[in-house]
GROMACS .gro file of C-alpha atoms in nm:
model
  191
    1GLU     CA    1  -0.104   0.931  -2.978
    2MET     CA    2   0.179   0.844  -2.738
    3GLU     CA    3   0.552   0.786  -2.753
    4THR     CA    4   0.709   0.456  -2.651
    5ASN     CA    5   0.781   0.402  -2.279
    6GLN     CA    6   0.512   0.645  -2.167
    7THR     CA    7   0.213   0.616  -1.935
    8LEU     CA    8  -0.101   0.828  -1.969
    9ILE     CA    9  -0.403   0.829  -1.740
   10ASP     CA   10  -0.734   0.943  -1.886
   11THR     CA   11  -1.095   0.922  -1.768
   12LEU     CA   12  -1.420   0.791  -1.910
   13GLU     CA   13  -1.740   0.946  -1.772
   14LEU     CA   14  -2.050   0.730  -1.727
   15SER     CA   15  -2.380   0.903  -1.647
   16ASN     CA   16  -2.728   0.779  -1.558
   17ILE     CA   17  -2.967   1.009  -1.744
   18GLY     CA   18  -3.260   0.770  -1.700
   19SER     CA   19  -3.457   0.686  -1.389
   20GLY     CA   20  -3.369   0.441  -1.116
   21LEU     CA   21  -3.049   0.261  -1.024
   22ILE     CA   22  -2.824   0.120  -1.296
   23ASN     CA   23  -2.556  -0.140  -1.224
   24TYR     CA   24  -2.282  -0.158  -1.487
   25THR     CA   25  -1.972  -0.357  -1.577
   26LEU     CA   26  -1.681  -0.263  -1.800
   27GLU     CA   27  -1.442  -0.493  -1.978
   28ILE     CA   28  -1.176  -0.475  -2.243
   29GLU     CA   29  -1.277  -0.704  -2.529
   30GLN     CA   30  -0.937  -0.869  -2.562
   31HIS     CA   31  -0.658  -0.873  -2.307
   32ASN     CA   32  -0.416  -0.594  -2.397
   33SER     CA   33  -0.115  -0.499  -2.188
   34TRP     CA   34  -0.131  -0.137  -2.306
   35ILE     CA   35  -0.471  -0.048  -2.155
   36GLU     CA   36  -0.607  -0.098  -1.803
   37LEU     CA   37  -0.934   0.002  -1.639
   38GLY     CA   38  -0.928   0.155  -1.290
   39SER     CA   39  -1.267   0.000  -1.212
   40GLU     CA   40  -1.465  -0.280  -1.374
   41SER     CA   41  -1.808  -0.229  -1.216
   42GLY     CA   42  -2.026   0.015  -1.029
   43ASN     CA   43  -2.373   0.159  -0.994
   44LEU     CA   44  -2.533   0.493  -1.067
   45PHE     CA   45  -2.848   0.651  -0.931
   46THR     CA   46  -3.045   0.890  -1.151
   47GLY     CA   47  -2.838   1.197  -1.235
   48GLU     CA   48  -2.511   1.052  -1.102
   49THR     CA   49  -2.184   1.035  -1.295
   50ASP     CA   50  -1.882   0.808  -1.241
   51GLU     CA   51  -1.533   0.876  -1.372
   52ILE     CA   52  -1.350   0.557  -1.470
   53GLU     CA   53  -0.972   0.587  -1.484
   54ILE     CA   54  -0.811   0.436  -1.795
   55THR     CA   55  -0.433   0.386  -1.798
   56PHE     CA   56  -0.249   0.365  -2.130
   57ASN     CA   57   0.104   0.219  -2.110
   58THR     CA   58   0.336   0.199  -2.413
   59ASN     CA   59   0.622   0.011  -2.244
   60ASN     CA   60   0.761  -0.255  -2.480
   61LEU     CA   61   0.528  -0.150  -2.765
   62SER     CA   62   0.663  -0.100  -3.115
   63ASN     CA   63   0.562   0.197  -3.324
   64GLY     CA   64   0.221   0.147  -3.486
   65GLU     CA   65  -0.151   0.138  -3.419
   66TYR     CA   66  -0.318  -0.071  -3.148
   67SER     CA   67  -0.692  -0.104  -3.102
   68CYS     CA   68  -0.947  -0.270  -2.878
   69ASN     CA   69  -1.302  -0.219  -2.756
   70ILE     CA   70  -1.422  -0.120  -2.410
   71ILE     CA   71  -1.758  -0.291  -2.354
   72ILE     CA   72  -2.000  -0.139  -2.103
   73THR     CA   73  -2.295  -0.358  -2.001
   74ASP     CA   74  -2.578  -0.254  -1.770
   75ASP     CA   75  -2.805  -0.474  -1.559
   76ILE     CA   76  -3.074  -0.486  -1.828
   77ARG     CA   77  -2.814  -0.622  -2.072
   78ASN     CA   78  -2.778  -0.305  -2.280
   79GLU     CA   79  -2.430  -0.305  -2.428
   80THR     CA   80  -2.225  -0.005  -2.538
   81ILE     CA   81  -1.904  -0.060  -2.732
   82ILE     CA   82  -1.638   0.211  -2.728
   83PRO     CA   83  -1.360   0.158  -2.984
   84VAL     CA   84  -1.016   0.266  -2.862
   85THR     CA   85  -0.719   0.322  -3.091
   86LEU     CA   86  -0.368   0.399  -2.965
   87THR     CA   87  -0.098   0.523  -3.202
   88VAL     CA   88   0.257   0.468  -3.074
   89THR     CA   89   0.527   0.694  -3.216
   90GLY     CA   90   0.878   0.791  -3.122
   91THR     CA   91   1.194   0.606  -3.048
   92GLU     CA   92   1.173   0.239  -2.967
   93ALA     CA   93   1.375   0.081  -2.688
   94ASP     CA   94   1.740   0.081  -2.791
   95PRO     CA   95   2.048  -0.003  -2.583
   96ASP     CA   96   2.194   0.337  -2.677
   97LEU     CA   97   1.889   0.502  -2.518
   98ILE     CA   98   1.939   0.352  -2.172
   99PRO     CA   99   2.072   0.613  -1.930
  100GLU     CA  100   2.403   0.565  -1.754
  101PHE     CA  101   2.233   0.610  -1.416
  102THR     CA  102   1.881   0.624  -1.273
  103GLU     CA  103   1.753   0.979  -1.236
  104LEU     CA  104   1.434   1.176  -1.178
  105THR     CA  105   1.498   1.443  -1.440
  106GLY     CA  106   1.213   1.685  -1.378
  107ASN     CA  107   0.874   1.797  -1.501
  108TYR     CA  108   0.763   2.021  -1.784
  109PRO     CA  109   0.600   2.266  -1.785
  110ASN     CA  110   0.669   2.396  -1.437
  111PRO     CA  111   0.467   2.592  -1.323
  112PHE     CA  112   0.182   2.410  -1.498
  113ASN     CA  113  -0.194   2.408  -1.557
  114PRO     CA  114  -0.377   2.174  -1.604
  115GLN     CA  115  -0.116   1.899  -1.652
  116THR     CA  116   0.257   1.836  -1.652
  117ILE     CA  117   0.490   1.564  -1.778
  118ILE     CA  118   0.728   1.406  -1.525
  119SER     CA  119   1.039   1.248  -1.680
  120PHE     CA  120   1.279   0.992  -1.540
  121GLY     CA  121   1.542   0.750  -1.663
  122LEU     CA  122   1.623   0.399  -1.542
  123ASN     CA  123   1.962   0.241  -1.605
  124ARG     CA  124   1.808  -0.104  -1.547
  125SER     CA  125   1.461  -0.254  -1.517
  126SER     CA  126   1.328  -0.184  -1.171
  127LYS     CA  127   1.022  -0.157  -0.950
  128VAL     CA  128   0.933   0.212  -0.944
  129THR     CA  129   0.698   0.421  -0.734
  130LEU     CA  130   0.620   0.779  -0.828
  131ASP     CA  131   0.398   0.965  -0.582
  132ILE     CA  132   0.269   1.323  -0.560
  133TYR     CA  133   0.257   1.500  -0.221
  134ASN     CA  134   0.105   1.832  -0.117
  135ILE     CA  135   0.289   2.097   0.086
  136LYS     CA  136   0.167   1.929   0.410
  137GLY     CA  137   0.341   1.605   0.311
  138GLN     CA  138   0.014   1.422   0.241
  139LYS     CA  139   0.018   1.182  -0.052
  140VAL     CA  140  -0.238   1.299  -0.309
  141ARG     CA  141  -0.168   1.068  -0.604
  142THR     CA  142   0.026   0.757  -0.698
  143LEU     CA  143   0.126   0.778  -1.064
  144VAL     CA  144   0.348   0.470  -1.087
  145ASN     CA  145   0.366   0.163  -0.868
  146GLY     CA  146   0.515  -0.126  -1.061
  147ASN     CA  147   0.795  -0.256  -1.278
  148LYS     CA  148   0.941  -0.038  -1.553
  149GLN     CA  149   1.191  -0.127  -1.823
  150ALA     CA  150   1.534   0.036  -1.847
  151GLY     CA  151   1.517   0.354  -2.053
  152TYR     CA  152   1.357   0.696  -2.046
  153HIS     CA  153   0.999   0.738  -1.926
  154LYS     CA  154   0.743   1.019  -1.926
  155ILE     CA  155   0.437   1.019  -1.700
  156ILE     CA  156   0.157   1.273  -1.732
  157TRP     CA  157   0.000   1.410  -1.413
  158ASP     CA  158  -0.339   1.565  -1.480
  159GLY     CA  159  -0.357   1.766  -1.156
  160LYS     CA  160  -0.600   1.522  -0.992
  161ASP     CA  161  -0.579   1.316  -0.675
  162ASN     CA  162  -0.631   0.940  -0.636
  163PHE     CA  163  -1.008   1.000  -0.621
  164ARG     CA  164  -0.999   1.189  -0.956
  165ASN     CA  165  -1.071   1.524  -0.787
  166LYS     CA  166  -0.883   1.831  -0.911
  167VAL     CA  167  -0.628   1.950  -0.657
  168GLY     CA  168  -0.588   2.315  -0.562
  169SER     CA  169  -0.320   2.559  -0.672
  170GLY     CA  170   0.007   2.544  -0.487
  171ILE     CA  171   0.337   2.369  -0.441
  172TYR     CA  172   0.352   1.992  -0.485
  173PHE     CA  173   0.635   1.744  -0.454
  174TYR     CA  174   0.689   1.432  -0.660
  175LYS     CA  175   0.895   1.147  -0.519
  176MET     CA  176   1.045   0.863  -0.719
  177THR     CA  177   1.172   0.549  -0.547
  178THR     CA  178   1.343   0.239  -0.689
  179ASP     CA  179   1.541  -0.039  -0.521
  180ASP     CA  180   1.855   0.176  -0.513
  181TYR     CA  181   1.740   0.534  -0.576
  182ASN     CA  182   1.503   0.795  -0.441
  183ASN     CA  183   1.461   1.162  -0.510
  184ILE     CA  184   1.208   1.439  -0.451
  185ARG     CA  185   1.143   1.740  -0.673
  186LYS     CA  186   0.913   2.042  -0.648
  187MET     CA  187   0.649   2.164  -0.893
  188ILE     CA  188   0.388   2.440  -0.890
  189LEU     CA  189   0.028   2.412  -1.004
  190LEU     CA  190  -0.120   2.749  -1.104
  191LYS     CA  191  -0.491   2.806  -1.170
   0.00000   0.00000   0.00000
């Protein structure tokens, strides 16, 4: 379940519990703007596991239920179908809910473990980047890199880097940039 104008990143684990190499492909049965796969193919040796990033995006979705199937096919044509249902709740886009100015409003909870929600408002549609940096200034995760509608947005950071590895405890910075705005804020991950 998600509110409108929100992005959530989740993972799907694929494991090879058989013997030998398995090549696989993933696809979404019908094109849906609200779900995106981080990878569409790969291979697994015996005992290996892959984490596939799945991004759910409720921008421009009305309240209600949305569903699709993720189809996983291996090289011997075995097919696994995973039904996915997304329930959208909350306030729909409304001119009264567009902020007067663009602002990175903060994250909650802070300190956090294992995840936090980063909130921002856009006074007009804009290309947005939202990146996470460690205390050394190294980018560890890109949460947003694309166009967003005017309005309020919430992005969940799950405490993982771009390679889906959990990051260590400590101070992190999140930086939001648009065409005419940029700001950096601090957050603390506790384990």
